[in-house]
Tab-separated table of C-alpha atoms in Angstrom:
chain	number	residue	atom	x	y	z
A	1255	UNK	CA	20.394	110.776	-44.847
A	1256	UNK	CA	17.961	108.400	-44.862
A	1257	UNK	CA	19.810	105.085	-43.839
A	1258	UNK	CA	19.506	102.282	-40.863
A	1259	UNK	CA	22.631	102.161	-39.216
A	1260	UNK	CA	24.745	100.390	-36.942
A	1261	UNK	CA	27.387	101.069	-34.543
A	1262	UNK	CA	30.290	99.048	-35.613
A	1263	UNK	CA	33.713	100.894	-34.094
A	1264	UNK	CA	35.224	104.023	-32.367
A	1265	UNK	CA	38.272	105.267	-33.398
A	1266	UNK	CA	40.446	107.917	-31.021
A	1267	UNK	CA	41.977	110.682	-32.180
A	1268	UNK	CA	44.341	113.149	-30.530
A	1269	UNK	CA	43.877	115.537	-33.347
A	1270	UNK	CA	45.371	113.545	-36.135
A	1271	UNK	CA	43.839	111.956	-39.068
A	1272	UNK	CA	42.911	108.673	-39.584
A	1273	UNK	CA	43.565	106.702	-43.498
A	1274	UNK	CA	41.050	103.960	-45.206
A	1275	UNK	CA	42.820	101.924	-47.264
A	1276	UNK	CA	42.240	98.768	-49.258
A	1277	UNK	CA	43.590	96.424	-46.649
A	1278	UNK	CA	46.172	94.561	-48.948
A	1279	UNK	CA	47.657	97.741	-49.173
A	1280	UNK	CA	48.168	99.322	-45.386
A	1281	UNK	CA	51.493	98.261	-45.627
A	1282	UNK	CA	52.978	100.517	-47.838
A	1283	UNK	CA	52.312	103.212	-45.409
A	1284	UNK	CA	54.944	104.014	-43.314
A	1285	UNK	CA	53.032	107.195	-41.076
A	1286	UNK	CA	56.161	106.624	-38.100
A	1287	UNK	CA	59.112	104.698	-39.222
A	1288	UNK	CA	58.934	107.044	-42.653
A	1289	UNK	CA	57.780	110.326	-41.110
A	1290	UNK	CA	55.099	110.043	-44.117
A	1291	UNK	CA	52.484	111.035	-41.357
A	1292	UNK	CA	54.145	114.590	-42.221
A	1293	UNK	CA	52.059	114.250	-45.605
A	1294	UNK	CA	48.556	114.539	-44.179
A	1295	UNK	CA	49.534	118.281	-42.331
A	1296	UNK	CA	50.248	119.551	-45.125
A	1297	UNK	CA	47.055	119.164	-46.995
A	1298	UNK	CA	44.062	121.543	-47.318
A	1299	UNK	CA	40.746	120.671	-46.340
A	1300	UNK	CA	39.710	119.903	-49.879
A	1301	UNK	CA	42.557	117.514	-50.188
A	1302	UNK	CA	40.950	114.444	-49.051
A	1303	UNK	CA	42.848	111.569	-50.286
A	1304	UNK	CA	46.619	110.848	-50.965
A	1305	UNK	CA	48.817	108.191	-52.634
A	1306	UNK	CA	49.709	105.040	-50.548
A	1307	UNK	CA	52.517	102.460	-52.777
A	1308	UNK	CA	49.983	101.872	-55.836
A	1309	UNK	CA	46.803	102.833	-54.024
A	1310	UNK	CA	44.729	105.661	-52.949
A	1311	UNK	CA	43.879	105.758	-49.644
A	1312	UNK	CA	40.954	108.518	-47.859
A	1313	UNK	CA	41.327	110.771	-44.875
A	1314	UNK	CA	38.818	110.252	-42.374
A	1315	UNK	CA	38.370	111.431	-39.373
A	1316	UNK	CA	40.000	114.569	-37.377
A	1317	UNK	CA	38.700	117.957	-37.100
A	1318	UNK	CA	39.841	119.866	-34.921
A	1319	UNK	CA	37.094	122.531	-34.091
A	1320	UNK	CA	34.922	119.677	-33.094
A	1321	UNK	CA	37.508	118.874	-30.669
A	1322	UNK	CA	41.221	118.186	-30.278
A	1323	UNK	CA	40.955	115.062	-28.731
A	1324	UNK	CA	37.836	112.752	-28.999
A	1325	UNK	CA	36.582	109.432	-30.209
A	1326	UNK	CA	35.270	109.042	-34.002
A	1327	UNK	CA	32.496	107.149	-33.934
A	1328	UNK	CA	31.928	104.560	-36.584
A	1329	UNK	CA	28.828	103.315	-37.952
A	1330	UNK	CA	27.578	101.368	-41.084
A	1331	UNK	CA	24.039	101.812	-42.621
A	1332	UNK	CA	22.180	99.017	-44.403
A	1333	UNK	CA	22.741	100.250	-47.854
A	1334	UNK	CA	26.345	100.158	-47.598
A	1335	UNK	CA	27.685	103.668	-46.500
A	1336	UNK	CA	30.297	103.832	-43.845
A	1337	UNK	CA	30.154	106.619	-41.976
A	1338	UNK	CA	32.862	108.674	-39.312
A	1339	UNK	CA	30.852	111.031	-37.139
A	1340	UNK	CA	32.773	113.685	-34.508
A	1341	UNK	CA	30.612	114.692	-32.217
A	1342	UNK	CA	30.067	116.932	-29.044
A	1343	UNK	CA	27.606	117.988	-26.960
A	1344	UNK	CA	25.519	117.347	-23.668
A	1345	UNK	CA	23.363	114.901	-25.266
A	1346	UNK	CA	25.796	112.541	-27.080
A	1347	UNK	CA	23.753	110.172	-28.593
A	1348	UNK	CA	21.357	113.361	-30.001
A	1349	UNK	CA	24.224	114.580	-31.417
A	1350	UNK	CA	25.529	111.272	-33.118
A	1351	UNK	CA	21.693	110.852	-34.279
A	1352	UNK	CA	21.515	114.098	-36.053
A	1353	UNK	CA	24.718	114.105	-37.539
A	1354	UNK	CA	23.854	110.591	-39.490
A	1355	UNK	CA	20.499	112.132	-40.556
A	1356	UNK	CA	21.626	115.707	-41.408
A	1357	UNK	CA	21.294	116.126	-45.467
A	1358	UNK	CA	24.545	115.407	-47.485
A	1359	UNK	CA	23.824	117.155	-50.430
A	1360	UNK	CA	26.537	119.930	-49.769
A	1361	UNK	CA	29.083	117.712	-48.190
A	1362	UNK	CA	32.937	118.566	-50.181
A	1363	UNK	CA	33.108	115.694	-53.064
A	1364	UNK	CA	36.121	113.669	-52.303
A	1365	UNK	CA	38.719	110.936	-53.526
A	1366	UNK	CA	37.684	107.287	-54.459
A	1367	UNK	CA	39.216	104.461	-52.401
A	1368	UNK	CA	38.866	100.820	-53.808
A	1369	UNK	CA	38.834	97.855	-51.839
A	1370	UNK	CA	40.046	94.858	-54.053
A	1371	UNK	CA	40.585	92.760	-51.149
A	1372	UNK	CA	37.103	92.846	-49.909
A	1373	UNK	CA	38.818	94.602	-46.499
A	1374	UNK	CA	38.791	97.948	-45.463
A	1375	UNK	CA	41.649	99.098	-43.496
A	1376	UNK	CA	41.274	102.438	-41.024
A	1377	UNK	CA	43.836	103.491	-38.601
A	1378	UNK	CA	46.076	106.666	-37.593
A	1379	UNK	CA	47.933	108.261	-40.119
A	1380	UNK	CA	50.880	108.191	-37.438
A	1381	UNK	CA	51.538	104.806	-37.051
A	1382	UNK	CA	52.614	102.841	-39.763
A	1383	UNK	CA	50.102	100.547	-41.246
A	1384	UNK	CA	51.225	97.357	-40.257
A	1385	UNK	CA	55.137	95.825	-38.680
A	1386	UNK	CA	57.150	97.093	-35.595
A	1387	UNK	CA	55.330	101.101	-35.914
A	1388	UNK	CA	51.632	99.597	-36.166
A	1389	UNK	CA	48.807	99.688	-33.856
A	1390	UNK	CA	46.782	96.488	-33.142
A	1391	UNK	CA	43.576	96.117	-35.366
A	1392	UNK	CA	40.004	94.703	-34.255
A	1393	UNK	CA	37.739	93.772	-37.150
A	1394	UNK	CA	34.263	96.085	-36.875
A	1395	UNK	CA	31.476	94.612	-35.418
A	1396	UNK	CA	28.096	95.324	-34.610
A	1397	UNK	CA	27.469	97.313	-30.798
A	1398	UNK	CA	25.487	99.935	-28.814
A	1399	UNK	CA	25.751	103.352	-29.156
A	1400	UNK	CA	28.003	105.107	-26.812
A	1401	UNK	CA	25.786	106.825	-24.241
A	1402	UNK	CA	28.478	109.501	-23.851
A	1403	UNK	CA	31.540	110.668	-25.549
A	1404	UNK	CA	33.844	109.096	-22.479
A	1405	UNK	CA	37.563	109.034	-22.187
A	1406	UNK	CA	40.303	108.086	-24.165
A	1407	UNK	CA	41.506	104.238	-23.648
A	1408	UNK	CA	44.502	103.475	-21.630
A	1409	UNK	CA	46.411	101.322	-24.154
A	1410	UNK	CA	47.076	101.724	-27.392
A	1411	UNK	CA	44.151	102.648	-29.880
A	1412	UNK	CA	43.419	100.122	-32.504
A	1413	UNK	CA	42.832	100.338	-35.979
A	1414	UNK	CA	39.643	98.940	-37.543
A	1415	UNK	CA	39.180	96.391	-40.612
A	1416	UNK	CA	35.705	96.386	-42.114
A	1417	UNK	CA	34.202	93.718	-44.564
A	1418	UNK	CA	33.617	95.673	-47.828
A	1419	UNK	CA	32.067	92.132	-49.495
A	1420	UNK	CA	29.968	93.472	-52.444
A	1421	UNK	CA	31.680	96.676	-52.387
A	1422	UNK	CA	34.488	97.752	-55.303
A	1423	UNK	CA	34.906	101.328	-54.523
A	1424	UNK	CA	34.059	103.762	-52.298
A	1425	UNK	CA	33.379	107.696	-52.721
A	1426	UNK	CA	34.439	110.091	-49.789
A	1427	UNK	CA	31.923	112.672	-49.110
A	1428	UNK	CA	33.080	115.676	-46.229
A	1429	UNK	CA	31.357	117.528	-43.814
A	1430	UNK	CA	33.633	119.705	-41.365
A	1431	UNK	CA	32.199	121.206	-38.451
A	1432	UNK	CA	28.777	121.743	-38.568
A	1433	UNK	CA	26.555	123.097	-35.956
A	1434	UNK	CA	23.352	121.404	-34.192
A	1435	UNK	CA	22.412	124.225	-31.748
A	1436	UNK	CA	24.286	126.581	-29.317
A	1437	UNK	CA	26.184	123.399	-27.324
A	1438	UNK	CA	26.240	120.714	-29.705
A	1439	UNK	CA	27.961	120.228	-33.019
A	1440	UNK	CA	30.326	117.238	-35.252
A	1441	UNK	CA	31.642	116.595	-38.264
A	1442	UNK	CA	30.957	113.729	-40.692
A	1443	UNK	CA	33.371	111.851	-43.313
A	1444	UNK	CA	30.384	109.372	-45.398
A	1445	UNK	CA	32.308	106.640	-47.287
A	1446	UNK	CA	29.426	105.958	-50.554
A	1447	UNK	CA	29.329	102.450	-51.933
A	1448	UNK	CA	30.209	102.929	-56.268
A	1449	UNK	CA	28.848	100.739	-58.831
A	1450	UNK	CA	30.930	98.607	-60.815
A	1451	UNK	CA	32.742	101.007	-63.390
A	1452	UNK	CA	32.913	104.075	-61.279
């Protein structure tokens, strides 16, 4: 992909998936309190989106060949795309690098997600999305690069809110585990800006 981007989040997983959701709408999700978490393990791979209250929400972030546990990186290029990038290998940074430039023209197709509220909303499926069964949310914002993948945090893991200003819709675009070379590999979830009328 040809794109600028910046470095705007990480995201830790401990296998699980992680929903983007029209902000307004996180709190119809109940992941905890409801047990609707149980939802997302019960879809395929090509099932990327699912029903949250009136809204659709996308499933980013989670594969677990790349590894069990590990950080999703989150970046946002100048034209708009938000990307989630799951990476390994001895060079980190190589591996995030290639992973944002490597073609997307056979990535899996996925669900649409619109953002009314001009806020993005990502966090884990297992929490609910906002009250008692929540995790705390930072709003994304522009940073270096991890140097290295590193270890989980000691506290509990945020959720992220991104501006989507300009944005209506977005398009999910997949692609599981792919491999760089012998030791490094990752797995990409592309969120495409839609015109109006998508």
């Amino acid at each position: 992909m040809r794109d600028e981007w910046i470095h705007v989040g990480r995201l830790w997983t401990n296998g699980e998936q992680f929903l983007a959701i029209d902000s307004a709408g996180r709190g119809d999700w109940r992941g905890d309190s409801d047990e609707e978490f149980d939802r997302t393990l019960e879809l395929t791979p090509e099932e990327t989106g699912l029903s949250v209250g009136m809204r659709m929400a996308v499933l980013v972030g989670g594969d677990g060949v790349v590894r069990d546990d590990s950080w999703i990186e989150v970046f946002q290029g100048e034209s708009g795309v938000l990307a989630f990038v799951q990476a390994s290998g001895p060079d980190y940074r190589m591996a995030l690098a290639a992973a944002l430039a490597y073609p997307d023209d056979e990535d899996l197709d996925g669900a649409v997600v619109t953002v009314d509220s001009g806020e993005l909303a990502v966090f884990t499926a297992a929490a609910d999305g906002d009250g008692e069964f929540a995790n705390p949310f930072e709003q994304a914002r522009p940073g270096p690069v991890p140097a290295e993948h590193g270890s989980p945090s000691r506290g509990v893991d945020p959720g992220l809110l991104i501006s989507t200003v300009g944005v209506a819709a977005y398009r999910l675009k997949v692609r599981w585990f792919t491999e760089l070379d012998e030791k490094s590999c990752f797995a990409r979830w592309l969120l495409i800006p839609l015109a109006a009328g998508h």
